């Protein structure tokens, strides 16, 4: 008799954004005359930068000719893209990362979900709360947690992000083996200072642990003192893997391109305490289960690193940060405390009310979709996340409607 992976029965029935979509679809079906504005899932709305469109057209034409046609590419990505990434995102920032430590993929969601496969099933996890649900759910699926009791899985060290710590969690007193960090943070928009990241690197070194650093929102950092990469911290290449994405940097949520950095100096251990190269393990996994990102998409991603591409993507992230400022200002007027939005596209609002109730209130009274904080974990209760990804007209209309609904 075929059996299921029973770890799946520990999960909530559906993924957070699927849950929200169901509620929103039900509202739309019942209220077809009331147009909704979506500031929930962080999905971009602005078209791809012109450099990407030009590169896509040119690469598509190459695929039309025998002489320039491409079949399978290297699973880790074409050298032209890996080299551009290394030069612009790492060498230029003084980070000691080489092109062959970059693994190009079709998304950071997949990469940060898949990476746990190469580690032991009995390792100790440190996971933030609130958190991007992929980190915790993929570990539940892999059987690294116990049951969910009162909103938390047993067997996990949760890193609380609360108003008291400015939504930047403290280092745990207990030793852990695999630590998930995301800065600028999804969902809170909080950023970590160099000193805070250096403390995490020291903790990981001391415990022979690995940090999984999700840096998908680094393009939104405007404060020059905030690190864009964990590899700006000396010694981090011995203890950290970094995830980066073109989704929020250049509007690739539907186009799909991202990359993961696995330094060759990174080691993990077998039961006998013998070290193994994590780069070799991830190479084995990636080449076995992934066949590369489409050539035209990689050409479009590489175009971002040209001078024109840098200017166009900066204009795009500036635009969304302009939306974020409007949202923050509107929340201040409503006397709702919030963080984020200055170095991140998310605004995390402390509503002081049940977060699903607040979500329903905004949906029913303002026809605005946000994300209830409780969906990101127990510490998210009392909060909602508003995303700055939408047109200016929609953000302005949503803020007018929210103000009217909360009067
Ligand atoms: C979010 O809304 O949290 C993100 O869009 C999710 C993602 O990037 O997968």
mmCIF file of C-alpha atoms and ligand atoms in Angstrom:
data_model
loop_
_atom_site.group_PDB
_atom_site.id
_atom_site.type_symbol
_atom_site.label_atom_id
_atom_site.label_comp_id
_atom_site.label_asym_id
_atom_site.label_seq_id
_atom_site.Cartn_x
_atom_site.Cartn_y
_atom_site.Cartn_z
ATOM 1 C CA UNK A 1 0.000 0.000 0.000
ATOM 2 C CA UNK A 2 1.380 3.372 -1.007
ATOM 3 C CA UNK A 3 2.033 5.527 2.042
ATOM 4 C CA UNK A 4 2.321 9.277 2.433
ATOM 5 C CA UNK A 5 5.119 11.307 3.972
ATOM 6 C CA UNK A 6 3.309 11.789 7.293
ATOM 7 C CA UNK A 7 5.308 14.908 8.065
ATOM 8 C CA UNK A 8 2.964 16.665 5.639
ATOM 9 C CA UNK A 9 0.081 16.040 8.047
ATOM 10 C CA UNK A 10 1.800 18.304 10.594
ATOM 11 C CA UNK A 11 1.489 21.273 8.214
ATOM 12 C CA UNK A 12 -1.355 23.744 8.085
ATOM 13 C CA UNK A 13 -3.715 22.628 5.306
ATOM 14 C CA UNK A 14 -2.462 25.183 2.773
ATOM 15 C CA UNK A 15 0.356 27.636 2.171
ATOM 16 C CA UNK A 16 -0.236 31.137 3.628
ATOM 17 C CA UNK A 17 -0.637 32.933 0.299
ATOM 18 C CA UNK A 18 -2.937 30.172 -0.980
ATOM 19 C CA UNK A 19 -5.139 30.681 2.099
ATOM 20 C CA UNK A 20 -5.274 34.402 1.476
ATOM 21 C CA UNK A 21 -6.015 33.950 -2.228
ATOM 22 C CA UNK A 22 -8.973 31.695 -1.322
ATOM 23 C CA UNK A 23 -10.432 34.342 1.005
ATOM 24 C CA UNK A 24 -9.910 37.092 -1.554
ATOM 25 C CA UNK A 25 -11.426 35.003 -4.383
ATOM 26 C CA UNK A 26 -14.482 34.296 -2.231
ATOM 27 C CA UNK A 27 -14.868 38.023 -1.554
ATOM 28 C CA UNK A 28 -14.518 38.877 -5.258
ATOM 29 C CA UNK A 29 -17.094 36.229 -6.217
ATOM 30 C CA UNK A 30 -19.560 37.627 -3.665
ATOM 31 C CA UNK A 31 -18.833 41.292 -4.470
ATOM 32 C CA UNK A 32 -18.089 41.525 -8.199
ATOM 33 C CA UNK A 33 -18.806 45.270 -8.254
ATOM 34 C CA UNK A 34 -16.185 46.090 -5.613
ATOM 35 C CA UNK A 35 -12.704 46.239 -7.147
ATOM 36 C CA UNK A 36 -9.976 45.152 -4.789
ATOM 37 C CA UNK A 37 -6.417 46.452 -4.478
ATOM 38 C CA UNK A 38 -3.750 43.848 -3.696
ATOM 39 C CA UNK A 39 -1.051 44.862 -1.247
ATOM 40 C CA UNK A 40 -0.723 41.330 0.099
ATOM 41 C CA UNK A 41 1.743 38.976 -1.598
ATOM 42 C CA UNK A 42 4.912 40.791 -2.631
ATOM 43 C CA UNK A 43 4.350 40.550 -6.357
ATOM 44 C CA UNK A 44 5.754 43.302 -8.567
ATOM 45 C CA UNK A 45 3.523 45.281 -10.922
ATOM 46 C CA UNK A 46 5.926 47.399 -12.990
ATOM 47 C CA UNK A 47 7.143 46.089 -16.374
ATOM 48 C CA UNK A 48 10.622 44.656 -16.839
ATOM 49 C CA UNK A 49 13.434 47.203 -17.350
ATOM 50 C CA UNK A 50 13.929 48.066 -21.059
ATOM 51 C CA UNK A 51 17.463 46.532 -21.042
ATOM 52 C CA UNK A 52 15.916 43.184 -20.085
ATOM 53 C CA UNK A 53 13.328 43.368 -22.855
ATOM 54 C CA UNK A 54 16.034 44.156 -25.433
ATOM 55 C CA UNK A 55 18.146 41.252 -24.161
ATOM 56 C CA UNK A 56 15.156 38.880 -24.228
ATOM 57 C CA UNK A 57 14.372 39.794 -27.849
ATOM 58 C CA UNK A 58 18.005 39.392 -28.935
ATOM 59 C CA UNK A 59 18.386 36.051 -27.144
ATOM 60 C CA UNK A 60 15.109 34.796 -28.628
ATOM 61 C CA UNK A 61 16.447 35.638 -32.101
ATOM 62 C CA UNK A 62 19.589 33.630 -31.283
ATOM 63 C CA UNK A 63 17.382 30.645 -30.465
ATOM 64 C CA UNK A 64 15.853 30.942 -33.967
ATOM 65 C CA UNK A 65 19.175 30.282 -35.777
ATOM 66 C CA UNK A 66 21.056 26.997 -35.954
ATOM 67 C CA UNK A 67 24.421 28.733 -35.405
ATOM 68 C CA UNK A 68 23.373 30.421 -32.159
ATOM 69 C CA UNK A 69 20.690 28.036 -30.891
ATOM 70 C CA UNK A 70 21.220 26.737 -27.319
ATOM 71 C CA UNK A 71 20.087 23.434 -25.857
ATOM 72 C CA UNK A 72 20.866 22.476 -22.265
ATOM 73 C CA UNK A 73 23.049 25.072 -20.596
ATOM 74 C CA UNK A 74 25.279 24.526 -17.563
ATOM 75 C CA UNK A 75 23.021 23.636 -14.597
ATOM 76 C CA UNK A 76 24.806 26.232 -12.436
ATOM 77 C CA UNK A 77 24.204 29.014 -14.968
ATOM 78 C CA UNK A 78 26.102 30.507 -17.915
ATOM 79 C CA UNK A 79 29.518 31.983 -17.138
ATOM 80 C CA UNK A 80 28.464 35.399 -18.510
ATOM 81 C CA UNK A 81 25.830 35.704 -15.776
ATOM 82 C CA UNK A 82 27.850 34.163 -12.928
ATOM 83 C CA UNK A 83 30.770 36.469 -13.714
ATOM 84 C CA UNK A 84 28.558 39.576 -13.889
ATOM 85 C CA UNK A 85 26.980 38.646 -10.537
ATOM 86 C CA UNK A 86 30.359 38.145 -8.893
ATOM 87 C CA UNK A 87 31.813 41.399 -10.221
ATOM 88 C CA UNK A 88 28.858 43.637 -9.348
ATOM 89 C CA UNK A 89 27.302 42.065 -6.271
ATOM 90 C CA UNK A 90 30.435 40.779 -4.516
ATOM 91 C CA UNK A 91 33.861 41.954 -5.775
ATOM 92 C CA UNK A 92 32.617 45.566 -5.965
ATOM 93 C CA UNK A 93 31.560 45.326 -2.298
ATOM 94 C CA UNK A 94 34.841 43.744 -1.199
ATOM 95 C CA UNK A 95 33.256 40.301 -0.694
ATOM 96 C CA UNK A 96 35.573 37.352 -1.437
ATOM 97 C CA UNK A 97 33.203 35.364 -3.688
ATOM 98 C CA UNK A 98 34.182 33.635 -6.963
ATOM 99 C CA UNK A 99 32.003 33.001 -10.022
ATOM 100 C CA UNK A 100 32.100 29.228 -9.493
ATOM 101 C CA UNK A 101 30.500 29.720 -6.065
ATOM 102 C CA UNK A 102 27.332 31.127 -7.716
ATOM 103 C CA UNK A 103 24.467 28.765 -8.597
ATOM 104 C CA UNK A 104 21.876 30.371 -10.883
ATOM 105 C CA UNK A 105 18.339 29.079 -10.406
ATOM 106 C CA UNK A 106 14.697 29.829 -11.125
ATOM 107 C CA UNK A 107 13.963 31.352 -7.730
ATOM 108 C CA UNK A 108 15.033 31.893 -4.150
ATOM 109 C CA UNK A 109 11.825 30.287 -2.882
ATOM 110 C CA UNK A 110 12.938 26.984 -4.443
ATOM 111 C CA UNK A 111 16.556 27.397 -3.335
ATOM 112 C CA UNK A 112 15.855 28.232 0.292
ATOM 113 C CA UNK A 113 13.250 25.456 0.332
ATOM 114 C CA UNK A 114 15.549 22.866 -1.259
ATOM 115 C CA UNK A 115 18.842 23.597 0.484
ATOM 116 C CA UNK A 116 17.850 21.819 3.706
ATOM 117 C CA UNK A 117 17.952 18.501 1.802
ATOM 118 C CA UNK A 118 21.752 18.364 1.993
ATOM 119 C CA UNK A 119 21.827 18.573 5.800
ATOM 120 C CA UNK A 120 21.154 15.892 8.417
ATOM 121 C CA UNK A 121 17.618 15.096 9.445
ATOM 122 C CA UNK A 122 18.426 15.514 13.156
ATOM 123 C CA UNK A 123 20.090 18.951 13.060
ATOM 124 C CA UNK A 124 18.930 21.749 15.362
ATOM 125 C CA UNK A 125 17.111 24.609 13.650
ATOM 126 C CA UNK A 126 16.970 28.302 14.535
ATOM 127 C CA UNK A 127 14.107 29.976 12.675
ATOM 128 C CA UNK A 128 12.837 33.548 13.059
ATOM 129 C CA UNK A 129 9.277 34.325 14.103
ATOM 130 C CA UNK A 130 7.645 35.948 12.145
ATOM 131 C CA UNK A 131 9.140 34.182 9.146
ATOM 132 C CA UNK A 132 8.798 33.617 5.413
ATOM 133 C CA UNK A 133 6.799 30.361 5.711
ATOM 134 C CA UNK A 134 9.014 28.431 3.267
ATOM 135 C CA UNK A 135 11.852 28.113 5.813
ATOM 136 C CA UNK A 136 9.746 26.396 8.441
ATOM 137 C CA UNK A 137 7.349 24.451 6.199
ATOM 138 C CA UNK A 138 10.140 22.755 4.216
ATOM 139 C CA UNK A 139 11.759 21.587 7.449
ATOM 140 C CA UNK A 140 8.418 20.257 8.680
ATOM 141 C CA UNK A 141 8.068 18.328 5.405
ATOM 142 C CA UNK A 142 11.563 16.895 5.932
ATOM 143 C CA UNK A 143 10.662 15.668 9.421
ATOM 144 C CA UNK A 144 12.968 17.967 11.389
ATOM 145 C CA UNK A 145 10.210 19.185 13.712
ATOM 146 C CA UNK A 146 7.619 17.749 16.020
ATOM 147 C CA UNK A 147 3.945 18.603 15.938
ATOM 148 C CA UNK A 148 2.505 22.108 15.861
ATOM 149 C CA UNK A 149 1.379 23.029 19.350
ATOM 150 C CA UNK A 150 -0.175 26.425 19.947
ATOM 151 C CA UNK A 151 1.176 27.901 16.703
ATOM 152 C CA UNK A 152 4.721 26.559 16.994
ATOM 153 C CA UNK A 153 6.432 23.330 15.994
ATOM 154 C CA UNK A 154 8.223 21.481 18.756
ATOM 155 C CA UNK A 155 11.944 20.919 18.287
ATOM 156 C CA UNK A 156 12.652 24.347 16.757
ATOM 157 C CA UNK A 157 14.497 27.253 18.391
ATOM 158 C CA UNK A 158 12.361 30.253 17.447
ATOM 159 C CA UNK A 159 14.043 33.640 17.109
ATOM 160 C CA UNK A 160 11.450 36.142 18.283
ATOM 161 C CA UNK A 161 11.210 39.439 16.413
ATOM 162 C CA UNK A 162 9.111 41.776 18.501
ATOM 163 C CA UNK A 163 8.570 45.506 19.077
ATOM 164 C CA UNK A 164 10.889 45.150 22.109
ATOM 165 C CA UNK A 165 13.913 44.114 20.015
ATOM 166 C CA UNK A 166 13.073 46.301 17.014
ATOM 167 C CA UNK A 167 12.123 43.100 15.134
ATOM 168 C CA UNK A 168 15.780 41.979 14.982
ATOM 169 C CA UNK A 169 16.033 38.736 16.975
ATOM 170 C CA UNK A 170 18.670 38.155 19.624
ATOM 171 C CA UNK A 171 21.189 35.335 19.352
ATOM 172 C CA UNK A 172 19.830 32.266 21.169
ATOM 173 C CA UNK A 173 21.533 30.990 24.292
ATOM 174 C CA UNK A 174 21.175 27.398 23.002
ATOM 175 C CA UNK A 175 23.477 25.950 20.343
ATOM 176 C CA UNK A 176 21.846 25.352 16.939
ATOM 177 C CA UNK A 177 23.157 23.980 13.635
ATOM 178 C CA UNK A 178 21.186 25.666 10.839
ATOM 179 C CA UNK A 179 20.136 29.290 11.220
ATOM 180 C CA UNK A 180 17.753 31.096 8.876
ATOM 181 C CA UNK A 181 18.171 34.873 8.635
ATOM 182 C CA UNK A 182 16.531 37.288 6.212
ATOM 183 C CA UNK A 183 17.602 40.936 5.956
ATOM 184 C CA UNK A 184 16.051 43.253 4.842
ATOM 185 C CA UNK A 185 13.417 41.133 6.472
ATOM 186 C CA UNK A 186 10.346 39.561 5.015
ATOM 187 C CA UNK A 187 7.816 40.201 6.551
ATOM 188 C CA UNK A 188 8.909 43.011 8.906
ATOM 189 C CA UNK A 189 11.155 45.100 6.628
ATOM 190 C CA UNK A 190 13.674 45.381 9.504
ATOM 191 C CA UNK A 191 17.391 45.506 8.668
ATOM 192 C CA UNK A 192 20.406 44.154 10.568
ATOM 193 C CA UNK A 193 23.494 46.233 11.270
ATOM 194 C CA UNK A 194 27.045 45.120 10.572
ATOM 195 C CA UNK A 195 27.560 44.516 14.317
ATOM 196 C CA UNK A 196 24.445 42.359 14.548
ATOM 197 C CA UNK A 197 25.477 40.263 11.525
ATOM 198 C CA UNK A 198 29.022 39.931 12.861
ATOM 199 C CA UNK A 199 27.568 38.503 16.089
ATOM 200 C CA UNK A 200 25.631 35.887 14.072
ATOM 201 C CA UNK A 201 28.776 34.936 12.160
ATOM 202 C CA UNK A 202 30.668 34.533 15.456
ATOM 203 C CA UNK A 203 27.812 32.411 16.878
ATOM 204 C CA UNK A 204 27.816 30.174 13.777
ATOM 205 C CA UNK A 205 31.613 29.752 13.977
ATOM 206 C CA UNK A 206 31.470 28.856 17.647
ATOM 207 C CA UNK A 207 28.773 26.224 17.056
ATOM 208 C CA UNK A 208 30.132 24.876 13.728
ATOM 209 C CA UNK A 209 26.761 25.939 12.362
ATOM 210 C CA UNK A 210 25.642 27.322 8.993
ATOM 211 C CA UNK A 211 23.655 30.513 8.403
ATOM 212 C CA UNK A 212 21.200 30.572 5.500
ATOM 213 C CA UNK A 213 21.094 34.272 4.648
ATOM 214 C CA UNK A 214 18.160 35.374 2.507
ATOM 215 C CA UNK A 215 19.085 38.663 0.908
ATOM 216 C CA UNK A 216 16.304 38.822 -1.684
ATOM 217 C CA UNK A 217 15.453 42.430 -0.766
ATOM 218 C CA UNK A 218 18.987 43.897 -0.618
ATOM 219 C CA UNK A 219 18.313 46.206 -3.601
ATOM 220 C CA UNK A 220 15.995 48.210 -1.331
ATOM 221 C CA UNK A 221 18.726 49.144 1.155
ATOM 222 C CA UNK A 222 19.333 52.886 1.094
ATOM 223 C CA UNK A 223 21.185 53.320 4.406
ATOM 224 C CA UNK A 224 24.890 53.080 3.425
ATOM 225 C CA UNK A 225 25.804 51.576 6.811
ATOM 226 C CA UNK A 226 23.642 48.461 6.289
ATOM 227 C CA UNK A 227 25.402 45.442 4.695
ATOM 228 C CA UNK A 228 23.869 44.128 1.451
ATOM 229 C CA UNK A 229 25.525 40.737 1.793
ATOM 230 C CA UNK A 230 26.520 38.558 4.742
ATOM 231 C CA UNK A 231 29.906 38.187 3.008
ATOM 232 C CA UNK A 232 30.649 41.814 3.901
ATOM 233 C CA UNK A 233 31.316 40.359 7.371
ATOM 234 C CA UNK A 234 34.852 38.905 7.661
ATOM 235 C CA UNK A 235 34.780 35.127 8.039
ATOM 236 C CA UNK A 236 31.201 34.758 6.752
ATOM 237 C CA UNK A 237 32.283 32.706 3.732
ATOM 238 C CA UNK A 238 33.183 29.897 6.163
ATOM 239 C CA UNK A 239 29.721 29.801 7.769
ATOM 240 C CA UNK A 240 27.084 31.170 5.384
ATOM 241 C CA UNK A 241 25.076 30.463 2.254
ATOM 242 C CA UNK A 242 23.369 33.474 0.645
ATOM 243 C CA UNK A 243 20.192 33.606 -1.466
ATOM 244 C CA UNK A 244 19.595 36.424 -3.943
ATOM 245 C CA UNK A 245 16.821 36.982 -6.425
ATOM 246 C CA UNK A 246 16.093 39.147 -9.463
ATOM 247 C CA UNK A 247 12.376 39.054 -8.560
ATOM 248 C CA UNK A 248 12.198 42.142 -6.385
ATOM 249 C CA UNK A 249 15.407 43.713 -7.734
ATOM 250 C CA UNK A 250 14.308 43.835 -11.353
ATOM 251 C CA UNK A 251 10.690 42.704 -11.545
ATOM 252 C CA UNK A 252 11.412 39.029 -12.340
ATOM 253 C CA UNK A 253 8.645 37.429 -10.232
ATOM 254 C CA UNK A 254 7.057 36.049 -13.402
ATOM 255 C CA UNK A 255 10.295 35.766 -15.378
ATOM 256 C CA UNK A 256 12.102 33.624 -12.760
ATOM 257 C CA UNK A 257 15.792 34.013 -12.090
ATOM 258 C CA UNK A 258 17.758 33.966 -8.843
ATOM 259 C CA UNK A 259 21.020 32.671 -7.471
ATOM 260 C CA UNK A 260 22.498 31.036 -4.411
ATOM 261 C CA UNK A 261 26.073 31.530 -3.212
ATOM 262 C CA UNK A 262 27.755 28.483 -1.692
ATOM 263 C CA UNK A 263 31.403 29.265 -0.854
ATOM 264 C CA UNK A 264 33.913 26.487 -1.451
ATOM 265 C CA UNK A 265 35.330 26.979 2.049
ATOM 266 C CA UNK A 266 32.019 26.024 3.679
ATOM 267 C CA UNK A 267 32.040 22.679 5.484
ATOM 268 C CA UNK A 268 29.492 20.447 7.190
ATOM 269 C CA UNK A 269 30.199 17.240 9.063
ATOM 270 C CA UNK A 270 29.206 13.578 8.950
ATOM 271 C CA UNK A 271 28.305 11.487 11.994
ATOM 272 C CA UNK A 272 31.988 10.662 12.529
ATOM 273 C CA UNK A 273 32.850 14.364 12.614
ATOM 274 C CA UNK A 274 34.570 14.287 9.204
ATOM 275 C CA UNK A 275 34.203 17.538 7.214
ATOM 276 C CA UNK A 276 32.529 17.622 3.788
ATOM 277 C CA UNK A 277 32.382 20.402 1.219
ATOM 278 C CA UNK A 278 28.902 21.945 1.187
ATOM 279 C CA UNK A 279 29.704 23.338 -2.283
ATOM 280 C CA UNK A 280 30.265 19.770 -3.534
ATOM 281 C CA UNK A 281 27.019 18.559 -1.949
ATOM 282 C CA UNK A 282 24.975 21.416 -3.437
ATOM 283 C CA UNK A 283 26.654 20.915 -6.832
ATOM 284 C CA UNK A 284 25.584 17.249 -6.697
ATOM 285 C CA UNK A 285 22.040 18.149 -5.715
ATOM 286 C CA UNK A 286 21.666 21.027 -8.197
ATOM 287 C CA UNK A 287 23.064 19.115 -11.185
ATOM 288 C CA UNK A 288 20.902 16.082 -10.367
ATOM 289 C CA UNK A 289 17.591 17.874 -9.875
ATOM 290 C CA UNK A 290 17.844 21.072 -11.943
ATOM 291 C CA UNK A 291 18.536 21.690 -15.611
ATOM 292 C CA UNK A 292 19.295 25.385 -15.694
ATOM 293 C CA UNK A 293 17.431 28.618 -16.308
ATOM 294 C CA UNK A 294 16.401 29.398 -19.906
ATOM 295 C CA UNK A 295 19.132 31.131 -21.927
ATOM 296 C CA UNK A 296 17.013 34.227 -22.824
ATOM 297 C CA UNK A 297 16.135 34.702 -19.138
ATOM 298 C CA UNK A 298 19.799 34.544 -18.119
ATOM 299 C CA UNK A 299 20.620 37.086 -20.849
ATOM 300 C CA UNK A 300 17.891 39.364 -19.473
ATOM 301 C CA UNK A 301 19.298 38.955 -15.946
ATOM 302 C CA UNK A 302 22.836 39.765 -17.129
ATOM 303 C CA UNK A 303 21.555 42.978 -18.766
ATOM 304 C CA UNK A 304 20.706 44.287 -15.291
ATOM 305 C CA UNK A 305 24.436 44.621 -14.605
ATOM 306 C CA UNK A 306 25.073 47.028 -17.497
ATOM 307 C CA UNK A 307 25.223 50.762 -16.668
ATOM 308 C CA UNK A 308 21.755 51.277 -18.177
ATOM 309 C CA UNK A 309 20.437 48.223 -16.332
ATOM 310 C CA UNK A 310 21.732 49.501 -12.999
ATOM 311 C CA UNK A 311 20.071 52.873 -13.588
ATOM 312 C CA UNK A 312 16.756 51.289 -14.649
ATOM 313 C CA UNK A 313 16.573 48.855 -11.741
ATOM 314 C CA UNK A 314 17.462 51.619 -9.289
ATOM 315 C CA UNK A 315 14.587 53.697 -10.713
ATOM 316 C CA UNK A 316 12.270 50.710 -10.208
ATOM 317 C CA UNK A 317 13.248 50.095 -6.576
ATOM 318 C CA UNK A 318 13.100 53.878 -5.914
ATOM 319 C CA UNK A 319 9.569 53.846 -7.279
ATOM 320 C CA UNK A 320 8.432 51.074 -4.915
ATOM 321 C CA UNK A 321 10.222 52.773 -2.006
ATOM 322 C CA UNK A 322 8.204 55.907 -2.889
ATOM 323 C CA UNK A 323 5.055 53.817 -2.419
ATOM 324 C CA UNK A 324 6.455 52.516 0.863
ATOM 325 C CA UNK A 325 6.964 56.062 2.133
ATOM 326 C CA UNK A 326 3.355 56.941 1.311
ATOM 327 C CA UNK A 327 2.202 53.865 3.236
ATOM 328 C CA UNK A 328 4.378 54.705 6.266
ATOM 329 C CA UNK A 329 3.173 58.318 6.282
ATOM 330 C CA UNK A 330 -0.458 57.208 6.078
ATOM 331 C CA UNK A 331 0.034 54.756 8.982
ATOM 332 C CA UNK A 332 1.633 57.528 11.060
ATOM 333 C CA UNK A 333 -1.429 59.714 10.431
ATOM 334 C CA UNK A 334 -3.620 56.843 11.590
ATOM 335 C CA UNK A 335 -1.369 56.511 14.676
ATOM 336 C CA UNK A 336 -0.512 52.902 13.805
ATOM 337 C CA UNK A 337 3.115 52.130 14.757
ATOM 338 C CA UNK A 338 5.073 50.514 11.941
ATOM 339 C CA UNK A 339 8.581 49.502 10.842
ATOM 340 C CA UNK A 340 10.090 48.728 7.445
ATOM 341 C CA UNK A 341 9.518 50.575 4.203
ATOM 342 C CA UNK A 342 12.729 52.631 4.402
ATOM 343 C CA UNK A 343 15.208 49.902 3.381
ATOM 344 C CA UNK A 344 12.611 47.323 2.353
ATOM 345 C CA UNK A 345 9.428 47.106 0.286
ATOM 346 C CA UNK A 346 7.333 45.842 3.220
ATOM 347 C CA UNK A 347 5.709 47.829 6.019
ATOM 348 C CA UNK A 348 4.991 45.914 9.214
ATOM 349 C CA UNK A 349 2.145 47.476 11.132
ATOM 350 C CA UNK A 350 1.446 46.921 14.796
ATOM 351 C CA UNK A 351 -2.346 47.058 14.715
ATOM 352 C CA UNK A 352 -2.870 45.961 18.311
ATOM 353 C CA UNK A 353 -5.745 43.793 17.034
ATOM 354 C CA UNK A 354 -6.179 40.192 15.931
ATOM 355 C CA UNK A 355 -4.338 40.072 12.628
ATOM 356 C CA UNK A 356 -6.884 38.002 10.645
ATOM 357 C CA UNK A 357 -9.687 40.235 11.948
ATOM 358 C CA UNK A 358 -7.748 43.286 10.755
ATOM 359 C CA UNK A 359 -7.168 41.557 7.392
ATOM 360 C CA UNK A 360 -10.936 40.908 7.091
ATOM 361 C CA UNK A 361 -11.717 44.489 8.085
ATOM 362 C CA UNK A 362 -9.470 45.902 5.348
ATOM 363 C CA UNK A 363 -10.833 43.428 2.805
ATOM 364 C CA UNK A 364 -14.498 44.013 3.643
ATOM 365 C CA UNK A 365 -14.470 47.739 4.422
ATOM 366 C CA UNK A 366 -11.702 48.979 2.110
ATOM 367 C CA UNK A 367 -11.343 46.170 -0.459
ATOM 368 C CA UNK A 368 -7.617 46.234 0.242
ATOM 369 C CA UNK A 369 -5.663 42.984 0.615
ATOM 370 C CA UNK A 370 -2.846 42.908 3.160
ATOM 371 C CA UNK A 371 -1.112 39.926 4.790
ATOM 372 C CA UNK A 372 -2.115 38.995 8.341
ATOM 373 C CA UNK A 373 0.939 38.847 10.580
ATOM 374 C CA UNK A 374 -0.195 35.646 12.314
ATOM 375 C CA UNK A 375 0.326 33.846 8.998
ATOM 376 C CA UNK A 376 4.066 34.408 9.460
ATOM 377 C CA UNK A 377 4.187 33.011 12.988
ATOM 378 C CA UNK A 378 3.085 33.547 16.557
ATOM 379 C CA UNK A 379 5.033 36.812 16.961
ATOM 380 C CA UNK A 380 3.201 38.160 13.903
ATOM 381 C CA UNK A 381 -0.075 38.215 15.825
ATOM 382 C CA UNK A 382 -1.329 41.784 16.270
ATOM 383 C CA UNK A 383 0.434 42.861 13.058
ATOM 384 C CA UNK A 384 -0.258 43.039 9.344
ATOM 385 C CA UNK A 385 2.169 43.424 6.440
ATOM 386 C CA UNK A 386 1.439 45.900 3.654
ATOM 387 C CA UNK A 387 3.450 45.497 0.473
ATOM 388 C CA UNK A 388 4.646 48.512 -1.518
ATOM 389 C CA UNK A 389 4.435 46.563 -4.782
ATOM 390 C CA UNK A 390 1.696 48.203 -6.810
ATOM 391 C CA UNK A 391 1.089 51.189 -9.059
ATOM 392 C CA UNK A 392 1.175 54.660 -7.457
ATOM 393 C CA UNK A 393 -2.508 55.177 -8.288
ATOM 394 C CA UNK A 394 -3.493 51.908 -6.556
ATOM 395 C CA UNK A 395 -1.389 52.636 -3.473
ATOM 396 C CA UNK A 396 -2.911 56.111 -3.144
ATOM 397 C CA UNK A 397 -6.435 54.760 -3.620
ATOM 398 C CA UNK A 398 -5.796 51.960 -1.099
ATOM 399 C CA UNK A 399 -4.549 54.429 1.519
ATOM 400 C CA UNK A 400 -7.604 56.659 1.067
ATOM 401 C CA UNK A 401 -9.864 53.640 1.470
ATOM 402 C CA UNK A 402 -7.967 52.356 4.548
ATOM 403 C CA UNK A 403 -8.193 55.783 6.208
ATOM 404 C CA UNK A 404 -11.962 55.864 5.585
ATOM 405 C CA UNK A 405 -12.417 52.279 6.851
ATOM 406 C CA UNK A 406 -10.520 52.933 10.084
ATOM 407 C CA UNK A 407 -12.264 56.219 10.923
HETATM 408 C C1 LIG B 1 5.938 37.451 -0.112
HETATM 409 O O1 LIG B 1 4.931 38.089 -0.375
HETATM 410 O O2 LIG B 1 6.286 37.153 1.045
HETATM 411 C C2 LIG B 1 6.810 37.052 -1.241
HETATM 412 O O3 LIG B 1 6.306 37.504 -2.458
HETATM 413 C C3 LIG B 1 6.896 35.616 -1.305
HETATM 414 C C4 LIG B 1 7.951 35.158 -2.245
HETATM 415 O O4 LIG B 1 8.824 35.921 -2.658
HETATM 416 O O5 LIG B 1 7.883 33.980 -2.553
#
